[in-house]
Amino acid sequence: MSKETESEIKITRQMQTGRPDIAAQLFALQDKAYADFQSKLLPTVPRETVIGIRTPDLRKMAKQISKTPTAQEFLHSLPHRWFDENQLHAFILSEEKDFDTCIVELELFLPCIDNWATCDQLSPRCFKKHTTELLPLIRRWMASKHTYTVRFGICTLMRYFLDDEFKPEYLEWVASIKSNEYYIRMMQAWFFATALAKQWDATLPYIVQHRLEPDTRSKTIQKAIESFRITPEQKELVRTLRSINCVC
């Protein structure tokens, strides 16, 4: 029997018991070696709070308990003690299909996020059909004083507004965010590298004219060069911008 099948059976059995103790169910799926590995990628999360649950197991658990009384009790038991509980919370919210319900729960959860992984895993499927309602929320999130709320706002703008619904003003929204927080700066760089791949002509002036903070600009260039979505010719041009000083 494969490890994946064993995990699925274990999760199903746990759900059938009806136990409301989510932490106990998570510890039954613990992989201590994975916890050690994972904690090295999470400098803002204390090692002792990482149980060590693999993402596929968390996703399966989220799907199985979503819409149950156990899930509702869990969502309202903030703040959570364990990193893996925050991950599970993000996956449960990502399963939510009702936009209004999702936003209510999201507003409660965002201030509790303390790491990039939980922030970036949080991707509610209902957002795609509600982009009009989403825009003012994104602006409010990006104006927050909480690092990961800002990061989530930028990430959401990147996911849903760099394709058919793109407007050049969205680039300025992100560029205008001034912060010394590493995880905000890196999300700005990720946003602009993705924007270069999808909206090259509108985005390039932000690099050429040094309209980003120096470290954000440098990271954007690095990510663009590493991207599979940018052509070799575009990458060559971006490389030449690395050492060009601002002449604005």
XYZ file of C-alpha atoms in Angstrom:
248
model
C 0.000 0.000 0.000
C 1.384 3.406 -0.951
C 2.086 6.103 1.647
C -0.540 8.286 0.006
C -3.189 5.569 0.339
C -2.215 4.901 3.963
C -2.536 8.607 4.801
C -5.922 8.840 3.119
C -7.256 5.837 5.043
C -5.895 7.244 8.301
C -7.546 10.619 7.728
C -10.870 8.970 6.831
C -10.825 6.846 9.975
C -10.079 9.895 12.097
C -12.939 11.855 10.570
C -15.319 8.938 11.195
C -14.583 9.041 14.928
C -16.206 12.479 15.104
C -13.487 13.756 17.433
C -13.458 17.558 17.561
C -9.777 17.638 18.573
C -8.124 18.717 15.331
C -4.672 18.839 16.927
C -4.924 15.179 17.910
C -5.845 14.267 14.345
C -2.885 16.266 13.045
C -0.446 14.603 15.438
C -1.637 11.220 14.156
C -0.259 12.279 10.760
C 3.004 13.708 12.095
C 6.256 13.315 10.178
C 9.018 14.570 12.486
C 11.698 14.557 9.787
C 9.455 16.673 7.598
C 8.838 19.033 10.530
C 12.598 19.539 10.888
C 12.918 20.271 7.180
C 9.887 22.537 7.089
C 10.899 24.610 10.090
C 14.145 25.613 8.362
C 12.032 27.387 5.726
C 9.939 29.230 8.320
C 12.190 31.646 10.246
C 9.225 33.478 11.779
C 7.690 30.281 13.205
C 9.034 28.669 16.416
C 10.228 25.125 15.713
C 8.240 23.727 18.641
C 4.970 24.767 16.978
C 5.587 22.787 13.774
C 3.991 19.339 13.909
C 5.127 18.244 10.449
C 2.113 17.445 8.260
C 2.610 17.133 4.527
C 0.525 19.402 2.318
C -1.410 16.623 0.500
C -2.574 15.272 3.859
C -3.686 18.731 4.999
C -5.603 19.296 1.764
C -7.401 15.954 2.101
C -8.266 16.689 5.696
C -9.568 20.147 4.750
C -11.830 18.697 2.056
C -13.176 16.027 4.379
C -14.061 18.288 7.289
C -15.113 21.353 5.297
C -18.722 22.400 6.006
C -18.911 20.181 9.097
C -19.581 21.418 12.660
C -16.022 20.350 13.501
C -14.653 22.689 10.843
C -16.800 25.591 12.045
C -15.664 25.075 15.625
C -12.066 24.921 14.451
C -12.300 28.088 12.332
C -13.573 30.011 15.331
C -10.882 28.773 17.731
C -8.358 31.473 16.845
C -5.540 31.949 17.454
C -4.255 28.443 16.814
C -1.353 26.968 18.722
C 0.253 24.987 15.904
C 1.623 26.078 12.529
C -0.082 23.076 10.930
C -3.432 24.229 12.309
C -2.934 27.536 10.517
C -2.150 25.631 7.337
C -5.296 23.542 7.712
C -7.295 26.704 8.369
C -5.984 28.213 5.118
C -6.946 25.110 3.147
C -10.447 25.008 4.649
C -11.026 28.654 3.691
C -9.676 27.915 0.223
C -12.484 25.339 -0.153
C -15.208 27.849 0.740
C -17.528 28.507 -2.210
C -19.663 31.283 -0.714
C -17.854 34.603 -1.170
C -19.519 36.502 1.678
C -18.909 33.696 4.149
C -15.331 33.419 2.990
C -14.634 37.122 3.533
C -16.101 37.066 7.050
C -13.890 34.119 8.005
C -10.911 35.566 6.171
C -11.045 38.866 8.053
C -10.867 36.924 11.313
C -7.947 34.789 10.153
C -5.649 37.253 8.369
C -4.413 39.008 11.543
C -3.411 35.605 12.947
C -1.130 34.642 10.047
C 2.512 34.787 11.092
C 4.411 33.272 8.165
C 4.742 33.374 4.376
C 3.704 29.749 3.801
C 0.248 30.024 5.358
C -0.245 33.377 3.645
C 0.618 32.025 0.211
C -1.367 28.794 0.617
C -4.514 30.804 1.294
C -6.262 30.956 -2.090
C -10.087 30.848 -1.847
C -11.595 29.311 -4.967
C -14.599 31.629 -4.778
C -12.449 34.683 -5.544
C -12.334 33.949 -9.258
C -16.049 34.681 -9.721
C -16.072 37.807 -7.546
C -13.266 39.986 -8.826
C -15.389 43.149 -8.791
C -16.074 42.795 -5.070
C -12.469 41.759 -4.472
C -10.722 44.927 -5.661
C -11.709 47.257 -2.787
C -10.817 44.508 -0.321
C -7.395 44.124 -1.908
C -6.745 47.843 -1.535
C -7.705 47.685 2.130
C -5.538 44.633 2.759
C -2.549 46.290 1.110
C -3.015 49.321 3.372
C -2.863 47.175 6.513
C -0.114 47.462 9.130
C 0.030 43.669 9.389
C 2.789 42.164 7.230
C 0.951 39.089 6.021
C -2.311 40.900 5.350
C -0.379 43.205 3.015
C 1.371 40.228 1.442
C -1.970 38.467 0.937
C -3.403 41.553 -0.755
C -0.494 41.767 -3.195
C -0.629 38.030 -3.856
C -4.368 38.178 -4.576
C -3.890 41.092 -6.977
C -1.173 39.086 -8.727
C -3.350 35.979 -9.040
C -6.469 37.611 -10.455
C -5.586 40.955 -12.011
C -2.580 40.516 -14.273
C -4.459 38.883 -17.129
C -7.761 39.910 -18.759
C -8.739 42.248 -15.916
C -5.384 44.025 -15.798
C -5.159 47.803 -15.507
C -1.823 49.688 -15.427
C -2.850 51.400 -12.194
C -2.525 48.092 -10.364
C 1.235 48.275 -10.850
C 1.289 51.612 -9.061
C -0.777 50.212 -6.195
C 1.975 47.710 -5.454
C 4.919 50.005 -6.214
C 3.570 52.629 -3.828
C 3.683 50.296 -0.826
C 6.588 51.396 1.353
C 7.775 48.835 3.844
C 10.965 47.517 5.392
C 9.371 44.114 5.931
C 11.243 41.423 4.014
C 8.151 39.348 3.237
C 6.324 42.336 1.795
C 9.299 43.375 -0.344
C 9.702 39.847 -1.684
C 6.022 39.640 -2.608
C 6.352 42.968 -4.421
C 9.243 41.472 -6.379
C 7.234 38.337 -7.159
C 4.339 40.514 -8.307
C 6.494 42.582 -10.665
C 8.345 39.572 -12.060
C 4.961 37.989 -12.846
C 3.760 41.302 -14.299
C 6.791 41.377 -16.600
C 5.786 37.948 -17.887
C 2.138 38.911 -18.430
C 2.171 42.678 -19.032
C 5.676 43.389 -20.319
C 5.164 46.819 -21.918
C 3.324 48.314 -18.957
C 5.693 46.847 -16.353
C 9.147 47.395 -17.872
C 9.264 51.166 -17.090
C 9.106 50.337 -13.377
C 12.435 48.547 -13.772
C 14.067 50.910 -16.252
C 13.090 54.020 -14.286
C 13.998 52.553 -10.869
C 10.472 52.997 -9.545
C 10.910 50.164 -7.045
C 13.047 50.047 -3.913
C 16.605 48.889 -4.824
C 16.379 45.462 -3.181
C 12.882 44.858 -4.568
C 14.037 45.868 -8.046
C 17.055 43.570 -7.793
C 14.931 40.629 -6.669
C 12.406 41.326 -9.430
C 15.168 41.143 -12.023
C 16.474 37.900 -10.520
C 13.024 36.299 -10.533
C 12.370 37.485 -14.096
C 15.621 35.960 -15.331
C 14.715 32.663 -13.649
C 11.168 32.682 -15.058
C 10.096 30.214 -17.742
C 7.422 32.650 -18.916
C 9.802 35.367 -20.096
C 11.446 35.034 -23.508
C 15.241 34.774 -23.920
C 15.258 38.190 -25.601
C 13.368 39.746 -22.702
C 15.705 38.111 -20.189
C 18.732 39.507 -22.010
C 17.286 43.005 -21.806
C 16.480 42.575 -18.123
C 20.054 41.424 -17.467
C 21.403 44.645 -18.937
C 19.303 46.629 -16.453
C 20.990 45.089 -13.428
C 23.868 47.543 -13.267
C 22.225 50.609 -14.805
C 21.949 53.455 -12.329
C 18.864 55.602 -12.156
C 19.117 58.666 -14.368
C 15.633 59.963 -13.506
